[in-house]
Backbone as a ProteinNet text record, in pm:
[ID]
protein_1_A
[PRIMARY]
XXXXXXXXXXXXXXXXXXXXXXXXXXXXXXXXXXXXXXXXXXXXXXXXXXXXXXXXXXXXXXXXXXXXXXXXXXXXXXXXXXXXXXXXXXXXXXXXXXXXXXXXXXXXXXXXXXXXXXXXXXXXXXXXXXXXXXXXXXXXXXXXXXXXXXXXXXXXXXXXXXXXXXXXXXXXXXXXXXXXXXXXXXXXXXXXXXXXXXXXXXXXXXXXXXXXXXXXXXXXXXXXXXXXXXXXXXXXXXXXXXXXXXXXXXXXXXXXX
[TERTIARY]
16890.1	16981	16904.8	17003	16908.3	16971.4	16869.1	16904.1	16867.4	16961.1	16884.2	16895.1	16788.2	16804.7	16759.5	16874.3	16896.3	16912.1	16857	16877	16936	16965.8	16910.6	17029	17135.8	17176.3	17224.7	17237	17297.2	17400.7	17529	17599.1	17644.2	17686.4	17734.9	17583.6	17477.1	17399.1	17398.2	17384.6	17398.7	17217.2	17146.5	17025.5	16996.1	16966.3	16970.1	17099.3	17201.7	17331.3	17421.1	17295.8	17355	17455.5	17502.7	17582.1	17546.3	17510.4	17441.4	17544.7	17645.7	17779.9	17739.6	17694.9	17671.4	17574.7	17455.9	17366.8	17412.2	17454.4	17509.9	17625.4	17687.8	17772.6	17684.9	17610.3	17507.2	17369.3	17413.8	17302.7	17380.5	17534.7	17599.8	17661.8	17690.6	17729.5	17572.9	17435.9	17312.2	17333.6	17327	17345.7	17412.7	17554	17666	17631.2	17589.9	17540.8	17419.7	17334.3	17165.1	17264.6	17362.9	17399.7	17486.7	17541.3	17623.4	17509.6	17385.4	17327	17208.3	17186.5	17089.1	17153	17247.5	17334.8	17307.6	17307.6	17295.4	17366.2	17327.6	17416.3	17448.1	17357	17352.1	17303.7	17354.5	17358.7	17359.2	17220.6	17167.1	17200	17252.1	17200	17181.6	17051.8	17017.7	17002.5	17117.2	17135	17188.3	17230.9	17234.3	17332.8	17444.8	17483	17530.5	17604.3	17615.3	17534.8	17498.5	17439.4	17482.7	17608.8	17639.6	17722	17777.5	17887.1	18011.2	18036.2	18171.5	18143.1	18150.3	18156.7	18256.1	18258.9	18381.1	18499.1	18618.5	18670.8	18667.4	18545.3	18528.3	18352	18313.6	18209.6	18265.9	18368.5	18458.6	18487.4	18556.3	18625.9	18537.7	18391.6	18278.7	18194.9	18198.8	18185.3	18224.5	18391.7	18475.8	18521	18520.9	18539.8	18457.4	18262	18207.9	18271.2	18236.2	18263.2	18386.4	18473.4	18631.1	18574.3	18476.9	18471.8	18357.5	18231.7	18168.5	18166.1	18256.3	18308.6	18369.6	18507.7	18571	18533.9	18405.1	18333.1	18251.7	18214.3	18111	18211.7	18250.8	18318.8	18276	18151	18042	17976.1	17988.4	17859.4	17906.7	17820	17856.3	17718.6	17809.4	17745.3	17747.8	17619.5	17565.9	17541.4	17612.6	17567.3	17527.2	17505.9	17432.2	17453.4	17475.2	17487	17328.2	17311.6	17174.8	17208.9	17133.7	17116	17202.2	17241.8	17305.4	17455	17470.2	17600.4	17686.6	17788.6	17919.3	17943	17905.3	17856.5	18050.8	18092.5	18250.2	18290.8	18294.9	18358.4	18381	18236.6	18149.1	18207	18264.2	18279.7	18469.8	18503.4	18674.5	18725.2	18697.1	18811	18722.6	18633.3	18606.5	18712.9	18830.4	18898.1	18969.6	18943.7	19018	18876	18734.1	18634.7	18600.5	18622.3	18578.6	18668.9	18805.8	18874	18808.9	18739.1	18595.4	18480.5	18470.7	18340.1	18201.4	18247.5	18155.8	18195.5	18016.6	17994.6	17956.2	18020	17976.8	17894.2	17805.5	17749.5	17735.3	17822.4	17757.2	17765.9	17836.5	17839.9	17781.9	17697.1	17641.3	17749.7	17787.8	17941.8	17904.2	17957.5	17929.1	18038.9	17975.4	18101.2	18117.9	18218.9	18297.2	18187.4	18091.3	17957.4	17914.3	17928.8	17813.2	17687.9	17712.5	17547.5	17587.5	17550.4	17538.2	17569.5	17671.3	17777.7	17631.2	17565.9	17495.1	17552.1	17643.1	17702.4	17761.5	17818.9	17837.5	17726.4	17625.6	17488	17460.1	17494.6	17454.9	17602.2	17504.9	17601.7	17551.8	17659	17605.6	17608	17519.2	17581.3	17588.6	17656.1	17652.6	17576.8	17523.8	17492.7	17603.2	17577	17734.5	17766.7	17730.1	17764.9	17858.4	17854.4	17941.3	17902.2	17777.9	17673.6	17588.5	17591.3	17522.7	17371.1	17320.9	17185.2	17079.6	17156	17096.4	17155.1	17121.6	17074	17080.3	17134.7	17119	17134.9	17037.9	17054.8	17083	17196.3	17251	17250	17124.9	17073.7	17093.1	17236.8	17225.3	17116.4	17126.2	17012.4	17092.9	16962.9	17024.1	16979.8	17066.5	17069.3	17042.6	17003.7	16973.5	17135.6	17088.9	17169.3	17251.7	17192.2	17245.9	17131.8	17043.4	16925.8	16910.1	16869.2	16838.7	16744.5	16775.1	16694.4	16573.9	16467.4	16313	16220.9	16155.6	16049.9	15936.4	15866.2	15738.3	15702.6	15593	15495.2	15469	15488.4	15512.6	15601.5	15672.8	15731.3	15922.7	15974.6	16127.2	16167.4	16201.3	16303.7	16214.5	16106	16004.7	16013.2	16009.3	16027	16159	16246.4	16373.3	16456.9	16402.8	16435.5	16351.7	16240.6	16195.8	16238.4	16328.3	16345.2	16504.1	16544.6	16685.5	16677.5	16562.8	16512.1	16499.9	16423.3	16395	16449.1	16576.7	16701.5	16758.5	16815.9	16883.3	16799.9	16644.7	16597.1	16616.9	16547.2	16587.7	16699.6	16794.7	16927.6	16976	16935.7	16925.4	16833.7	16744.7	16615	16657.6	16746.1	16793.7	16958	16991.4	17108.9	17102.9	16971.7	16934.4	16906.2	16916.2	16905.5	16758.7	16705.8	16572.8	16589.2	16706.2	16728.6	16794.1	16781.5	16817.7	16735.8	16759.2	16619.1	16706.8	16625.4	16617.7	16612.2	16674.5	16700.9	16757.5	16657.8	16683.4	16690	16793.5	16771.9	16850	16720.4	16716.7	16689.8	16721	16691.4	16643.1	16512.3	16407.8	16267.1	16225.7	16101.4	15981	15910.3	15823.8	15669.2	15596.7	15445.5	15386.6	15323.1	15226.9	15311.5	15422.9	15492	15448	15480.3	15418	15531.4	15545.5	15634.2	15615	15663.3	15598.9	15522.5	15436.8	15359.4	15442.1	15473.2	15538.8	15697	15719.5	15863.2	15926.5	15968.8	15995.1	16159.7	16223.4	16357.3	16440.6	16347.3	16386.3	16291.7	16155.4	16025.5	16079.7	16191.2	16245.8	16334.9	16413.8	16565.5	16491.1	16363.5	16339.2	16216.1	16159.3	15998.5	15941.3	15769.4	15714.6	15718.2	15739.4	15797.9	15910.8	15975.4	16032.4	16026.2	15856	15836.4	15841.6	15885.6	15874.1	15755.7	15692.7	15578.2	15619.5	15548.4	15600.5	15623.7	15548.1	15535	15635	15767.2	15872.9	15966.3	15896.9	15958.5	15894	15986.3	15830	15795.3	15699.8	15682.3	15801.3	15884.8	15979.3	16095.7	16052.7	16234.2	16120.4	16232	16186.5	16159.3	16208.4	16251.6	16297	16224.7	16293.8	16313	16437.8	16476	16512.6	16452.5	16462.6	16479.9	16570.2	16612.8	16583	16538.4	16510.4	16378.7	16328.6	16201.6	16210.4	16253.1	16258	16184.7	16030.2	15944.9	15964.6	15964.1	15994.1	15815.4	15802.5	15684.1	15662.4	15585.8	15544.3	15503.8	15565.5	15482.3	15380.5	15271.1	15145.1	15106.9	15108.9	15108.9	15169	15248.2	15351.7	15400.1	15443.6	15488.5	15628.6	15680.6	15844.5	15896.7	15804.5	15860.6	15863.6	15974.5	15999.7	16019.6	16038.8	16152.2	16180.8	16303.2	16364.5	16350	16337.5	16332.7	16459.7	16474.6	16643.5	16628.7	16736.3	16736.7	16720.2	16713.3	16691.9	16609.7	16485	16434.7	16531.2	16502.9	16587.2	16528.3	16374.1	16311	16199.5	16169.3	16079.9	15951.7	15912.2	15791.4	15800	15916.9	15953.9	15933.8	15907.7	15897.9	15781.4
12507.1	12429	12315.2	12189.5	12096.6	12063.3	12054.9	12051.1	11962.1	11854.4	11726.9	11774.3	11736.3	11788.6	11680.6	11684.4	11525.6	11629.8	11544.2	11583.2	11475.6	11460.7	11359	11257.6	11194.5	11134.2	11050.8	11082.4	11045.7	10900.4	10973.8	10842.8	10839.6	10696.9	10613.3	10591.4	10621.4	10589.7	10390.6	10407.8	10247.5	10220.9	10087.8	10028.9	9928.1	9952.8	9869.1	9758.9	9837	9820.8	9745.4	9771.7	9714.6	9809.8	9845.5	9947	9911.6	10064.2	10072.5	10146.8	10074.6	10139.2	10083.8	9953.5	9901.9	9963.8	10042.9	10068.5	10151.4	10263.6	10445.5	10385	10305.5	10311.5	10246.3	10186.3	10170	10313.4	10378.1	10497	10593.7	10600.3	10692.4	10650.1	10574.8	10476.7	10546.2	10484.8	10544	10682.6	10748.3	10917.1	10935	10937.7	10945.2	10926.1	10830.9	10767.7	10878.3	10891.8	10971.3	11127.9	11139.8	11305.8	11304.2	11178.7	11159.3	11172.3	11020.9	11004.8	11135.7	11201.2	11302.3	11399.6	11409.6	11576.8	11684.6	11658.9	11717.5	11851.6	11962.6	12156.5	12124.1	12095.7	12111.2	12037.8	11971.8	11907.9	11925.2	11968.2	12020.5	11952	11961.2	11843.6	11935	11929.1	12023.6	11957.7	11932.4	11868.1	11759.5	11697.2	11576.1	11478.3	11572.8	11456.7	11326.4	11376.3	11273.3	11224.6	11147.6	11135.5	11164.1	11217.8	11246.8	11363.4	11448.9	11530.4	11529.4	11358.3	11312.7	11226.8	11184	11108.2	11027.8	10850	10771.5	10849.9	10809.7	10804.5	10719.4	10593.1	10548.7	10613.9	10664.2	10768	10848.6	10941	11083.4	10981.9	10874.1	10813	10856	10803.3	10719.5	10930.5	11041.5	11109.3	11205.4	11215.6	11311.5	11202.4	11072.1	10982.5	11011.7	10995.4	11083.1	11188.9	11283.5	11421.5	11455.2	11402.3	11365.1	11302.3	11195.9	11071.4	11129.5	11226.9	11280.4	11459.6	11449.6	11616.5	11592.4	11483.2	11443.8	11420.8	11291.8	11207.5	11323.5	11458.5	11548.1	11697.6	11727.9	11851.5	11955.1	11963.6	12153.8	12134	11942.2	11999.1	12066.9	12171.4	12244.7	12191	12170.1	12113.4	12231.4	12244.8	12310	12226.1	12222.3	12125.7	12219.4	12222.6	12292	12172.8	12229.7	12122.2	12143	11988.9	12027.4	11980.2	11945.8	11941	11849.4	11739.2	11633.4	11652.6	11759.4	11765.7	11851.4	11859.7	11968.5	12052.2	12188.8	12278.1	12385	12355.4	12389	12275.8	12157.9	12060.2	12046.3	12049.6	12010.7	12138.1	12292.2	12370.1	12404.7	12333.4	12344.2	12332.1	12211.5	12224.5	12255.2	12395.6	12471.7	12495.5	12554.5	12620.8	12476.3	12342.8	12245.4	12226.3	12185.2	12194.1	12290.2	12387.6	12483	12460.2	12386.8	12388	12274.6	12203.7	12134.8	12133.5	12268.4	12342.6	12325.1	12288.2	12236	12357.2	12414.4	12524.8	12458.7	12490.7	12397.6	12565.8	12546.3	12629.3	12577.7	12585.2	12510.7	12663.6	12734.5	12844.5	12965.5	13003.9	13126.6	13269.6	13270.8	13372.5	13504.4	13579.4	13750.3	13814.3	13979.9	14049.9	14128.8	14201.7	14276.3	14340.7	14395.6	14463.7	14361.8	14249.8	14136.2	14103.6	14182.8	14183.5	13967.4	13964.8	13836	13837.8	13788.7	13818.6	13728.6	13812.6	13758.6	13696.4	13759.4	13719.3	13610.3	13597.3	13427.3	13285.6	13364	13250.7	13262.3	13330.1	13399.9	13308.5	13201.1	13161.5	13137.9	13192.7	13207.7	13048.2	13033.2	12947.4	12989.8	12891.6	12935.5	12820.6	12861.1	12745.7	12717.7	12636.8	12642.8	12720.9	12808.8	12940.5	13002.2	12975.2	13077.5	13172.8	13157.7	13293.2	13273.5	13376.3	13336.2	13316.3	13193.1	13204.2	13173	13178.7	13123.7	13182	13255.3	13323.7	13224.3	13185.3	13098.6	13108.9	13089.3	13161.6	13002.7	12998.9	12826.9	12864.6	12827.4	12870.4	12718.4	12704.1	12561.9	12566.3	12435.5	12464.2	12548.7	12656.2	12725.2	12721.3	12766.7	12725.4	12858.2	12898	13010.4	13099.1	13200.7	13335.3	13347.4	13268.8	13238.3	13371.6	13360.8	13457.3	13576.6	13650.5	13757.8	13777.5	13946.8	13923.8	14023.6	13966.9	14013.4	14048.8	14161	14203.1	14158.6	14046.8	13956.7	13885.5	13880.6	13868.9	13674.5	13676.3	13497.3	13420.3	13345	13247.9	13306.2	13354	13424.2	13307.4	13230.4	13124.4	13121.9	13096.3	13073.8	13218	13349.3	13492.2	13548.9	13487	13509.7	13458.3	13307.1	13269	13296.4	13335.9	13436.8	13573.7	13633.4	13731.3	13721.7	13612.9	13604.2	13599.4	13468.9	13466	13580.6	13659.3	13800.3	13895.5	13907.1	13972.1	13963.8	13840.6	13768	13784.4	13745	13772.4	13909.6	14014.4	14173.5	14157	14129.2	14153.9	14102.7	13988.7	13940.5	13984.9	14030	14085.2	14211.1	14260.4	14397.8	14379.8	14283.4	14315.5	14169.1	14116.7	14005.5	14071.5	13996.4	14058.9	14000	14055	13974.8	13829.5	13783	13660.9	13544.8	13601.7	13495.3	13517.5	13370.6	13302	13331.9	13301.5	13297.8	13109.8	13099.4	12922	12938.6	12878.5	12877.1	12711.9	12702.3	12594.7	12620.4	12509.5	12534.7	12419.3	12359.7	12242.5	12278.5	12265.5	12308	12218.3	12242.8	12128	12288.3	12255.3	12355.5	12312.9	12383	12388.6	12323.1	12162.6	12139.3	12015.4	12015	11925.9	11779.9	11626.1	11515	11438.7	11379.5	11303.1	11170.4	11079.9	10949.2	10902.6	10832.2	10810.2	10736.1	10759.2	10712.9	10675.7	10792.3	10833.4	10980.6	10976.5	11124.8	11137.5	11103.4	11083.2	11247.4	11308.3	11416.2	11524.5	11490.1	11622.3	11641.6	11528.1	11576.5	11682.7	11727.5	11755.1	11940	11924.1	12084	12144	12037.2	12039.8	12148.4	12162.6	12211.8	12379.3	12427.3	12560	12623.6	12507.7	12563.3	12537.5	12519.6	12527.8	12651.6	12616.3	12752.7	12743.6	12836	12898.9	12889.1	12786.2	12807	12947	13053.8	13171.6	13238.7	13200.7	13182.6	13246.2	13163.2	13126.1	13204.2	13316.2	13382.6	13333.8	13385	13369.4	13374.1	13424.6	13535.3	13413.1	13336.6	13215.5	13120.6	13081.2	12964.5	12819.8	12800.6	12694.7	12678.4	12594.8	12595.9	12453.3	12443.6	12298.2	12282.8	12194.3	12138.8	12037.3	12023.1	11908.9	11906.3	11777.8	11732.1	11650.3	11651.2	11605.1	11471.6	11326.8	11227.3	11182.9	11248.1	11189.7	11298.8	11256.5	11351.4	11366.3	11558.7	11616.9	11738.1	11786.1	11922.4	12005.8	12083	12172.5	12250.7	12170.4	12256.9	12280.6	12167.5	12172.1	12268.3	12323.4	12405.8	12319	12315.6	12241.2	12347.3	12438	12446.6	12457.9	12414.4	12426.6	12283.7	12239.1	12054.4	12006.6	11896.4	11796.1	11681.4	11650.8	11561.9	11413	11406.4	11285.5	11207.9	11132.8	11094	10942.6	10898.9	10838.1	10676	10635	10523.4	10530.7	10480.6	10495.8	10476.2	10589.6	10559.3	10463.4	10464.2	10396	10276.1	10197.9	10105.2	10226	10313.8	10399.7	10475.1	10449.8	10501.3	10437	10295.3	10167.4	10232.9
-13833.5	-13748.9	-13681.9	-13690.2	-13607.1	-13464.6	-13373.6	-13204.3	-13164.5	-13103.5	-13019	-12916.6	-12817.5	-12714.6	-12576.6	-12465	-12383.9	-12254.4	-12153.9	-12021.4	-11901.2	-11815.9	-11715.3	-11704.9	-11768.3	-11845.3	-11667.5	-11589.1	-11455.9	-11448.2	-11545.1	-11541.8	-11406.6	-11383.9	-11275.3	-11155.3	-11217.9	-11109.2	-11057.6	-11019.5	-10926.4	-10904.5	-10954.8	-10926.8	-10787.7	-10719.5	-10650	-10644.2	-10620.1	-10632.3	-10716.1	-10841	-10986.2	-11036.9	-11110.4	-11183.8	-11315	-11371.6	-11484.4	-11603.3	-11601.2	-11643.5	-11797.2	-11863.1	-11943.2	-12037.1	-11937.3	-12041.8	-12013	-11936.8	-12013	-12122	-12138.8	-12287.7	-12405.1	-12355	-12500.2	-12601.4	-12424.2	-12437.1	-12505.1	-12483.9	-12532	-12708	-12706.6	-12827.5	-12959.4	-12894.6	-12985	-12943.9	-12886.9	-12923.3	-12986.6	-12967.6	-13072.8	-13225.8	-13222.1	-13413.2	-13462.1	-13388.2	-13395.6	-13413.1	-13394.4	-13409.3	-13510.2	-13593	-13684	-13822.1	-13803.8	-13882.7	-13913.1	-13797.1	-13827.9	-13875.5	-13892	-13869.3	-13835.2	-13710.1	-13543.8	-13579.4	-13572.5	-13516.8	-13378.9	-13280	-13148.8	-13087.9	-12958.7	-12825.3	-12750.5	-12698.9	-12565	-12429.3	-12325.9	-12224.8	-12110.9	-12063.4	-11957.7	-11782.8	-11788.2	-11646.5	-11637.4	-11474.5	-11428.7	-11533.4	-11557.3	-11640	-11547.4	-11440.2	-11299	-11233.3	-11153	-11061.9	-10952.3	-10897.8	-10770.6	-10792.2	-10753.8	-10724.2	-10734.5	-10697.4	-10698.7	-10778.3	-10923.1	-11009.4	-11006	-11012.6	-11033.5	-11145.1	-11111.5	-11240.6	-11364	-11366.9	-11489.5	-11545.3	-11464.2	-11490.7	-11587.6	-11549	-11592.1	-11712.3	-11736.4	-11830.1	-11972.1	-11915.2	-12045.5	-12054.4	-11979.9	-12016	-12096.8	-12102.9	-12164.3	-12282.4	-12284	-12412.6	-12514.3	-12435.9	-12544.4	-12654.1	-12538.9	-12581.9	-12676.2	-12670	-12783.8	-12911.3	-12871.3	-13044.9	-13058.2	-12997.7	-13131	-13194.3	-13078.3	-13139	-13296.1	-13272	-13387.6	-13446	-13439.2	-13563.2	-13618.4	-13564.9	-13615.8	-13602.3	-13667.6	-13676.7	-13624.1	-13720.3	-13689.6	-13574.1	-13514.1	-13381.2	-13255.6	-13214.8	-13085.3	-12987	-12847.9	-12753.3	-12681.3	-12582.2	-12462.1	-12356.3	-12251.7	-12130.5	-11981.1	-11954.9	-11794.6	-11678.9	-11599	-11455.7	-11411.1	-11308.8	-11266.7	-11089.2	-11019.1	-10910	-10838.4	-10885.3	-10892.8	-10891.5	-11027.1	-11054.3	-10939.8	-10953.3	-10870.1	-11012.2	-10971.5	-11066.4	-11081.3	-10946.2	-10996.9	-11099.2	-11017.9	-11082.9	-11271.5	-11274.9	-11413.2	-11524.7	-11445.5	-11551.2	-11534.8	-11426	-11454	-11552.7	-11661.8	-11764.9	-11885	-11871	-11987.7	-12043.9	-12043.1	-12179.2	-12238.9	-12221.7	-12274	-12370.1	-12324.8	-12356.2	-12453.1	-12491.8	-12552.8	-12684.8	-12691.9	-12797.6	-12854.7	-12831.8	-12875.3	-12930.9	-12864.1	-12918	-12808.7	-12728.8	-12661.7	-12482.3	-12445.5	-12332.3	-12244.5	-12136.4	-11975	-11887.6	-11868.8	-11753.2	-11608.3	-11570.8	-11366.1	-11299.8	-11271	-11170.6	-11258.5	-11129.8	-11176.7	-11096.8	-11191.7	-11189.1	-11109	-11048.1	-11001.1	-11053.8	-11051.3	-11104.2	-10975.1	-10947.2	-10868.5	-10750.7	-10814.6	-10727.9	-10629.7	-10689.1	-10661.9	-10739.7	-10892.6	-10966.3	-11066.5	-11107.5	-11164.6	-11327.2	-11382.7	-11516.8	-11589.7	-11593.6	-11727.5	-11838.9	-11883.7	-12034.4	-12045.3	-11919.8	-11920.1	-11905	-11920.9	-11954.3	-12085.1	-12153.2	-12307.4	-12418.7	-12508.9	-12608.6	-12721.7	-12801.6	-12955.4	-12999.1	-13121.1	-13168.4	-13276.8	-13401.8	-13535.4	-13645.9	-13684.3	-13807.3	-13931.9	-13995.1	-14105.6	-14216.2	-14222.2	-14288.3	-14220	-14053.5	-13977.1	-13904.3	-13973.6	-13893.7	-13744.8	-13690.8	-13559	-13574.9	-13533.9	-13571.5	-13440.5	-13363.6	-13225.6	-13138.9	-13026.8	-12881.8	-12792.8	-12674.1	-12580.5	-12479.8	-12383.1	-12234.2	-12142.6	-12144.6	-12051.3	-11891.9	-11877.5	-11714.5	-11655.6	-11579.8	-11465.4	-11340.4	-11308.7	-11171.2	-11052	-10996.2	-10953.3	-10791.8	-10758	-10565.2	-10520.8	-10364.9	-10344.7	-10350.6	-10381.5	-10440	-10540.8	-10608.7	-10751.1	-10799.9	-10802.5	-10870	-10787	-10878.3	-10860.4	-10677.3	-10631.2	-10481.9	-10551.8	-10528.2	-10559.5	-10485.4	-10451.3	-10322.6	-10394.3	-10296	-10369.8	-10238.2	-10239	-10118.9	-10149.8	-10262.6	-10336	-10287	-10365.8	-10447.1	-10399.4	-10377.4	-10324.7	-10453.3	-10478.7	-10566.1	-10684.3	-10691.5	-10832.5	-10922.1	-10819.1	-10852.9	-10895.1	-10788.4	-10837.3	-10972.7	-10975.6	-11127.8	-11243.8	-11227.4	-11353	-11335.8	-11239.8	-11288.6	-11356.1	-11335.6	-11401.9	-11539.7	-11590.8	-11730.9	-11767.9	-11699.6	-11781.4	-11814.6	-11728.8	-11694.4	-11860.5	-11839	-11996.4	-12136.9	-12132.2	-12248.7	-12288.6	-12184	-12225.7	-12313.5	-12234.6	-12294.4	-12428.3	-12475.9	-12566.4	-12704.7	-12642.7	-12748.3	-12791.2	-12716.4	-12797.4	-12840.5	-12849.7	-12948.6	-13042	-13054.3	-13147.7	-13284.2	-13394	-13556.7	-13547.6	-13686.5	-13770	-13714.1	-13819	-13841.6	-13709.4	-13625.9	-13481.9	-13399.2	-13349.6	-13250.1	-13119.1	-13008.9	-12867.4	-12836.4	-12779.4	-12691.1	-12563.6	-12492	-12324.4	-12300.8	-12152.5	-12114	-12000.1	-11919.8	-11763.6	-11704.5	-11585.7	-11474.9	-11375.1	-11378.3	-11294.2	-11274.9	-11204.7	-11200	-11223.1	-11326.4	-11394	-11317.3	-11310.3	-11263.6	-11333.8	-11295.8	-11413.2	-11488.6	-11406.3	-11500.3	-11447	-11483.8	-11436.9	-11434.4	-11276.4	-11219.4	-11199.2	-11265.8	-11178.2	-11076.8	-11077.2	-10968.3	-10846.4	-10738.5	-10631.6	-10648.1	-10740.8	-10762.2	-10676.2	-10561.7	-10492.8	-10561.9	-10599.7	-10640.6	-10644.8	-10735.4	-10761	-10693.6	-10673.1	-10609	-10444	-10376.5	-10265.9	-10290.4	-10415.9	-10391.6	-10400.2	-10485.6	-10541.1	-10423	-10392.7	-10325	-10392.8	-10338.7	-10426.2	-10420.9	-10273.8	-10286.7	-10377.3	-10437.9	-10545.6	-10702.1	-10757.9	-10830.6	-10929.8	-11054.3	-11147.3	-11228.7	-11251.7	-11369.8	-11512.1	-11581.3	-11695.4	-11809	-11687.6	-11792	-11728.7	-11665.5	-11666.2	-11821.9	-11917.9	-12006.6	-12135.2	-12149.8	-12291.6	-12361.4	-12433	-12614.4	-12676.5	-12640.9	-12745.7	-12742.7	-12650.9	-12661.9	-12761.9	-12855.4	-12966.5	-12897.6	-12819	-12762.5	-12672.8	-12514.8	-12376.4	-12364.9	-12320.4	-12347.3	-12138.1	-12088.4	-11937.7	-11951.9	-11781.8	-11768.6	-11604.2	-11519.3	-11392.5	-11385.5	-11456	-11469.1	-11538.4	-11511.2	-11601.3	-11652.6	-11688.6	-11821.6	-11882.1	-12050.1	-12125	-12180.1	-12156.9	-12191.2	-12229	-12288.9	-12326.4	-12163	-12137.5	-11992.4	-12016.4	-11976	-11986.5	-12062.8	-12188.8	-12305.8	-12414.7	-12364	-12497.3	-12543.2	-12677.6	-12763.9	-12792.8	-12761.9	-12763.4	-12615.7	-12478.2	-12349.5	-12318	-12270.9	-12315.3	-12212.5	-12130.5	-12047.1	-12183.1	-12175.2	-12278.6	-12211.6	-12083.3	-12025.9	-11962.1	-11839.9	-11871.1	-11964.8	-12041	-12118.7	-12108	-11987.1	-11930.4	-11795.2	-11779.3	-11636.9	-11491.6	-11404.5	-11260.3	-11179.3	-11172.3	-11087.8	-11134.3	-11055.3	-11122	-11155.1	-11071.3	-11097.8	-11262.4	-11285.9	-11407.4	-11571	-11530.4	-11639.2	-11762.5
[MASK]
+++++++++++++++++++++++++++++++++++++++++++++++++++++++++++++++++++++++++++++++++++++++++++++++++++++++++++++++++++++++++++++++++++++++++++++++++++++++++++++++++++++++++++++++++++++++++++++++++++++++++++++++++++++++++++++++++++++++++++++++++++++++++++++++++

């Protein structure tokens, strides 16, 4: 299966009170084609598809327009999107069941069940490759706010501890009702340990600070592939070569050039 994988995308952000409405439709226009011409399985986007909470309605316009002309123009592709810090994580997953007749999974709320324990299974999505078959495991972890995660007795990290123990929560779960033949894929919006931020860019290292950094060993061996999003240079974390930031697709800041 092939996976592009995009983060950051923060339509309607405003530049120094430019509006950058022009280049998110040129940015979206080349994605669109790159998932036609590559023939794209999957469309990751791990965060921030907004830049604010309350998105314009010609924001909403140029986002769900996407999502209609390359669902259509691409039949088999299934999209995964996650809210990140930025986004309104109700907002962003309200019109799942219109979305889903699309093919396309919104994760923003981290759901509870009746106890109060945390509906795992609603972070857990199959995908299929074109045979039909499930060939992919996916743990669609949005950015998560306190008590979203798990509560952890740790003399550490309370948020860094708590979201690896959610990861770990989900992989278990996954690793035992996974076949031979299917992989593990995580994706999360998080600012990872080790990761590299622009130089005299705070944009985003205010919203997480550094007490809420995560460990990349966070993230097992056992997932094929961790796809992040918050981090706008796109890099390997700590040099893994399947633990990623995708980058956002146009710089936010001049520190960003």
């Amino acid at each position: 299966m092939k996976i592009l994988h995009t983060a950051d995308w923060h339509l309607g952000q405003t530049f120094y009170e430019y509006s950058r409405y022009d280049e998110h439709v040129r940015f979206l226009d080349w994605l669109r084609r790159q998932i036609k011409e590559r023939k794209i399985d999957v469309l990751l986007v791990a965060g921030d598809i907004f830049d604010g909470p309350n998105p314009s309605a010609e924001s909403q316009r140029l986002y769900y327009s996407f999502l209609r002309r390359v669902t259509a123009e691409c039949p088999a592709l299934q999209i995964i999107i996650i809210a990140g810090n930025h986004d309104s994580a109700a907002r962003l997953e309200a019109p799942l069941p219109l979305l889903q007749a699309m093919r396309t999974e919104v994760r923003g709320v981290v759901r509870k069940l009746e106890g109060g324990e945390i509906d795992y299974d609603h972070l857990i999505v199959e995908l299929k490759n074109r045979k039909g078959e499930v060939e992919l495991l996916c743990m669609a972890v949005p950015f998560l706010r306190q008590g979203d995660y798990p509560v952890v007795q740790t003399e550490g990290n309370l948020y860094a501890e708590g979201v690896r123990e959610l990861y770990s929560q989900l992989l278990q779960r996954l690793w035992k009702q996974r076949t031979a033949n299917q992989s593990i894929l995580a994706i999360g919006h998080l600012q990872a340990t080790g990761s590299e931020i622009a130089e005299k860019d705070y944009s985003e290292r205010t919203v997480i600070g550094g007490l809420e950094c995560v460990s990349p060993e966070a993230f097992s061996e056992q997932i094929a592939y961790t796809a992040l999003g918050h981090i706008h240079k796109a890099q390997r974390v700590s040099g893994r070569e399947n633990v990623r930031y995708a980058g956002s697709p146009i710089p936010m800041s001049f520190a960003e050039k």
